[in-house]
């Protein structure tokens, strides 16, 4: 029952059903002999389901209780403790605790399962979504991608996924050349994924190929794939699918901009900004990757708007830059290059030489 609960929490539109399972499982557990390990497993699954529907306070409560039970029953180095730590890292109220919990989880997985194990690879990527400084995340993922290349050559999907995330982090560090190289490698691997391999979802593959197309020129193919996935996610209600939709919109907009289709690019990137903003306003996600995505989308939108002569567009561009600047200033010196980029865009909008 707890396994079904976890599975449902990861399926679009099934998170509420996962909580129905939780109510049944809790009743069964109340009638069974006391078992901290089983109770911890149940509470971790419930926490994952609550996280999926965006109920962060209840998820945090369930996961802290799960962690206490599991530590008492299993000790601090057990893989089940690692899973709960990784979930708790996504809902903890402070940035410091989020980073600490996720790195604790990663240390357990690498120690107990090995650095190239699929679960270690998954947690390593998750860690980059809660670490503010992209330079730290780059080092973490560079090590992980190298381990997969050396020790898990047959895990094509996970190698592609690792490289795609690494490319995005290189972008956040302003290292365009390294990002392009990682994306090219990710795309080559993505095209080798067997049809029966469901490790990566179709939208994730579309994103890998979409970003790679900015360098390899396969823009028509990438655009069709991105639009198909956006259509499939049109009526989504889960926050993590809404986040994926915003990511697809941003990638589509960048591709359209590369083709010189500015009005369509503005529409797509503006939709991405709106999607990211809605998630921030809802308060259902505490991943720093959401704020990074919103910051980048704002700057990309401002850059597109700055190319037009319309006064309304330029006013919107200035507003997007102001909002992006506020977050980047709080995020630390890793984003100094973004602040320089914002300054340069302001100069362009003002028409100064």
XYZ file of C-alpha atoms in Angstrom:
353
model
C 0.000 0.000 0.000
C 2.803 2.445 0.836
C 4.513 1.635 -2.452
C 1.307 2.360 -4.359
C 0.983 5.611 -2.432
C 4.465 6.668 -3.509
C 3.826 5.679 -7.131
C 0.564 7.620 -7.243
C 2.261 10.681 -5.791
C 4.569 10.691 -8.829
C 1.780 10.330 -11.414
C 0.038 13.357 -12.834
C -3.438 13.800 -11.346
C -3.068 10.927 -8.848
C -1.677 12.691 -5.785
C -5.063 13.026 -4.111
C -5.565 9.275 -4.568
C -2.227 8.728 -2.835
C -3.578 10.524 0.217
C -6.634 8.265 0.196
C -4.214 5.346 0.455
C -2.508 7.103 3.354
C -5.770 7.229 5.323
C -6.275 3.481 4.827
C -2.661 2.639 5.647
C -2.764 4.725 8.819
C -5.809 2.828 10.055
C -4.141 -0.514 9.334
C -0.966 0.582 11.068
C -2.898 1.650 14.169
C -4.175 -1.917 14.535
C -0.803 -3.572 13.921
C 2.029 -4.132 16.413
C 4.218 -1.053 16.869
C 6.854 -0.822 14.131
C 8.874 2.406 13.867
C 10.387 1.266 10.573
C 7.004 0.602 8.967
C 5.560 3.813 10.392
C 8.541 5.758 9.071
C 8.114 4.204 5.622
C 4.420 5.108 5.610
C 5.026 8.671 6.767
C 7.748 9.208 4.155
C 5.359 8.067 1.410
C 2.677 10.370 2.797
C 5.156 13.240 2.878
C 6.028 12.639 -0.781
C 2.331 12.691 -1.691
C 1.728 15.886 0.292
C 4.748 17.464 -1.412
C 3.329 16.500 -4.816
C 0.082 18.366 -4.122
C 1.952 21.348 -2.671
C 0.916 21.007 0.990
C 4.350 21.874 2.363
C 3.475 22.314 6.077
C 1.787 18.898 6.286
C 4.547 17.313 4.204
C 7.192 18.730 6.531
C 5.376 17.411 9.595
C 5.024 13.916 8.118
C 8.640 13.780 6.976
C 10.099 14.955 10.295
C 8.114 12.240 12.058
C 9.260 9.696 9.460
C 12.885 10.675 9.957
C 12.655 10.316 13.744
C 11.143 6.809 13.425
C 13.674 5.680 10.823
C 16.685 6.982 12.718
C 15.491 5.093 15.808
C 14.836 1.878 13.885
C 17.568 1.885 11.230
C 20.359 4.240 12.264
C 21.730 7.256 10.380
C 23.291 5.504 7.350
C 20.362 3.464 6.016
C 19.113 4.107 2.476
C 15.530 4.571 3.705
C 16.801 7.404 5.895
C 18.432 8.864 2.778
C 15.121 8.902 0.907
C 13.381 10.685 3.766
C 16.195 13.212 4.080
C 15.954 13.990 0.360
C 12.198 14.569 0.640
C 12.609 16.685 3.762
C 15.183 18.800 1.912
C 12.456 19.827 -0.527
C 10.111 21.147 2.162
C 12.402 22.413 4.939
C 11.722 26.093 5.697
C 15.296 27.416 5.495
C 17.796 27.339 2.673
C 20.521 26.148 5.040
C 18.515 23.114 6.156
C 17.467 22.268 2.602
C 21.083 22.137 1.443
C 22.251 20.240 4.542
C 19.534 17.589 4.367
C 20.037 16.939 0.656
C 23.806 16.610 0.994
C 23.297 14.222 3.927
C 21.025 12.128 1.712
C 23.553 12.117 -1.122
C 26.361 11.028 1.228
C 24.239 8.047 2.338
C 23.432 6.953 -1.212
C 26.999 7.265 -2.442
C 28.346 5.433 0.617
C 25.786 2.629 0.654
C 25.014 2.199 -3.058
C 27.973 3.738 -4.907
C 28.370 6.996 -6.798
C 27.137 5.565 -10.117
C 24.015 3.887 -8.724
C 20.772 5.169 -10.313
C 19.439 6.386 -6.951
C 22.676 8.257 -6.260
C 22.421 9.912 -9.664
C 18.821 10.928 -8.986
C 19.612 12.448 -5.579
C 22.661 14.256 -6.967
C 20.466 16.028 -9.529
C 17.891 16.782 -6.839
C 20.643 18.349 -4.736
C 21.367 20.914 -7.450
C 17.772 22.115 -7.211
C 18.205 23.197 -3.574
C 21.780 24.569 -3.705
C 21.828 28.302 -4.443
C 25.364 28.623 -5.826
C 25.472 27.050 -9.307
C 29.264 26.749 -9.098
C 28.886 24.275 -6.219
C 26.268 22.373 -8.180
C 28.486 22.241 -11.259
C 31.243 20.549 -9.280
C 28.754 18.110 -7.784
C 27.254 17.135 -11.141
C 30.533 17.124 -13.044
C 31.773 14.469 -10.636
C 28.515 12.546 -10.947
C 28.396 12.633 -14.751
C 32.007 11.445 -14.870
C 31.165 8.531 -12.552
C 28.248 7.514 -14.762
C 30.431 7.691 -17.886
C 33.058 5.460 -16.257
C 30.966 3.009 -14.293
C 27.514 2.958 -15.894
C 28.035 3.209 -19.642
C 24.798 1.300 -20.310
C 22.683 3.795 -18.324
C 22.159 6.017 -21.344
C 19.111 7.881 -19.996
C 20.723 8.823 -16.727
C 23.919 9.924 -18.417
C 21.870 12.148 -20.756
C 19.865 13.519 -17.824
C 22.991 14.294 -15.825
C 24.624 16.128 -18.714
C 21.462 18.102 -19.474
C 21.259 19.346 -15.888
C 24.993 20.082 -15.919
C 24.519 22.172 -19.058
C 21.793 24.198 -17.367
C 24.072 24.878 -14.419
C 26.896 25.942 -16.716
C 24.402 28.426 -18.193
C 23.734 29.780 -14.705
C 27.489 30.270 -14.252
C 27.741 32.150 -17.541
C 29.878 29.395 -19.113
C 28.196 29.205 -22.523
C 30.840 27.065 -24.240
C 30.809 24.389 -21.525
C 26.995 24.417 -21.549
C 26.908 23.911 -25.321
C 29.342 20.985 -25.161
C 27.372 19.273 -22.372
C 24.120 19.729 -24.298
C 25.588 18.233 -27.450
C 26.679 15.160 -25.491
C 23.294 14.921 -23.768
C 21.468 15.082 -27.102
C 23.627 12.361 -28.637
C 22.813 10.096 -25.711
C 19.114 11.032 -25.751
C 18.839 9.887 -29.357
C 20.225 6.483 -28.281
C 17.624 5.845 -25.566
C 15.785 2.567 -26.250
C 12.016 2.918 -26.819
C 11.208 0.827 -23.738
C 13.382 2.917 -21.398
C 11.070 5.087 -19.271
C 13.802 6.571 -17.060
C 13.340 9.943 -18.752
C 9.883 11.208 -19.645
C 9.118 12.402 -23.161
C 8.988 16.084 -22.041
C 12.466 15.794 -20.537
C 13.829 14.349 -23.785
C 12.115 17.165 -25.718
C 13.895 19.686 -23.486
C 17.277 18.027 -24.040
C 16.818 18.084 -27.814
C 15.298 21.576 -27.721
C 18.280 23.146 -25.995
C 20.735 21.168 -28.123
C 19.004 22.532 -31.229
C 20.142 26.033 -30.289
C 23.622 24.829 -31.208
C 23.108 22.068 -33.780
C 20.450 23.844 -35.846
C 17.744 21.133 -35.675
C 15.211 23.780 -34.711
C 12.225 22.499 -36.724
C 12.430 19.035 -35.156
C 12.935 20.454 -31.675
C 10.082 22.955 -32.008
C 7.638 20.228 -33.015
C 8.632 18.106 -30.039
C 8.337 20.984 -27.573
C 4.921 22.029 -28.868
C 3.641 18.456 -28.695
C 4.643 18.200 -25.040
C 3.146 21.586 -24.213
C -0.112 20.403 -25.761
C -0.003 17.227 -23.664
C 0.467 19.296 -20.486
C -2.157 21.896 -21.384
C -4.618 21.092 -18.593
C -2.186 19.960 -15.939
C -2.897 20.741 -12.289
C 0.186 19.305 -10.535
C 2.773 21.930 -9.602
C 5.697 19.863 -10.903
C 3.997 19.498 -14.281
C 3.314 23.242 -14.332
C 7.010 23.781 -13.670
C 7.864 21.457 -16.541
C 5.483 23.389 -18.768
C 7.241 26.665 -17.913
C 10.595 25.058 -18.746
C 9.230 23.868 -22.103
C 7.868 27.348 -22.880
C 11.232 28.962 -22.138
C 13.087 26.482 -24.346
C 10.555 26.956 -27.148
C 10.926 30.724 -26.896
C 14.707 30.580 -27.106
C 14.441 28.412 -30.220
C 11.973 30.782 -31.853
C 14.286 33.690 -31.036
C 17.172 31.835 -32.695
C 15.034 31.564 -35.837
C 14.331 35.307 -35.805
C 10.644 34.835 -34.942
C 10.585 37.557 -32.282
C 6.800 37.981 -31.712
C 6.324 34.239 -31.201
C 9.430 34.094 -29.026
C 8.124 36.929 -26.839
C 4.810 35.108 -26.432
C 6.477 31.838 -25.428
C 8.985 33.364 -22.988
C 6.291 35.582 -21.458
C 4.234 32.417 -20.889
C 7.253 30.867 -19.167
C 7.611 33.916 -16.895
C 3.919 33.683 -16.052
C 4.209 29.996 -15.254
C 7.208 30.450 -12.993
C 5.586 33.453 -11.275
C 2.391 31.521 -10.554
C 4.374 28.793 -8.818
C 6.374 31.304 -6.773
C 3.178 33.095 -5.723
C 1.484 29.800 -4.792
C 4.336 28.923 -2.431
C 4.144 25.228 -3.312
C 7.816 24.883 -4.298
C 10.911 25.732 -2.297
C 13.478 24.606 -4.876
C 15.951 27.347 -5.730
C 15.834 26.031 -9.305
C 12.403 27.665 -9.610
C 13.825 31.089 -8.759
C 16.786 30.506 -11.104
C 14.404 29.594 -13.901
C 12.258 32.661 -13.277
C 15.293 34.939 -13.159
C 16.614 33.622 -16.444
C 13.192 33.803 -18.115
C 12.823 37.437 -17.027
C 16.224 38.370 -18.472
C 15.543 36.501 -21.732
C 12.151 38.195 -22.056
C 13.668 41.614 -21.396
C 16.324 40.946 -24.029
C 13.659 40.108 -26.609
C 11.507 43.107 -25.693
C 14.539 45.428 -25.842
C 14.909 44.606 -29.535
C 11.567 46.246 -30.322
C 10.904 49.954 -30.516
C 7.543 49.835 -28.777
C 7.433 51.955 -25.597
C 5.111 49.486 -23.859
C 7.497 46.615 -24.583
C 10.450 48.584 -23.284
C 8.564 49.449 -20.101
C 7.806 45.739 -19.602
C 11.472 44.954 -20.250
C 12.569 47.368 -17.516
C 10.074 45.864 -15.072
C 11.329 42.334 -15.774
C 14.934 43.429 -15.284
C 14.072 45.111 -11.977
C 12.407 41.945 -10.695
C 15.252 39.705 -11.867
C 17.844 42.005 -10.347
C 16.202 41.827 -6.916
C 16.558 38.044 -6.790
C 20.073 37.906 -8.255
C 21.303 40.467 -5.725
C 20.031 38.275 -2.882
C 21.402 35.067 -4.423
C 25.092 35.953 -4.004
C 28.220 36.693 -5.998
C 27.826 33.622 -8.221
C 25.343 35.700 -10.222
C 27.453 38.838 -10.577
C 27.662 38.170 -14.296
C 23.845 38.219 -14.491
C 23.799 41.629 -12.826
C 26.294 42.867 -15.434
C 24.012 41.456 -18.135
C 21.048 43.320 -16.644
C 23.034 46.567 -16.576
C 23.966 46.137 -20.249
C 20.328 45.526 -21.197
C 19.249 48.656 -19.372
C 21.799 50.639 -21.380
C 20.447 49.174 -24.605
C 16.854 50.047 -23.665
C 17.887 53.598 -22.782
C 19.510 53.919 -26.205
C 22.888 54.867 -24.794
C 26.053 54.077 -26.824
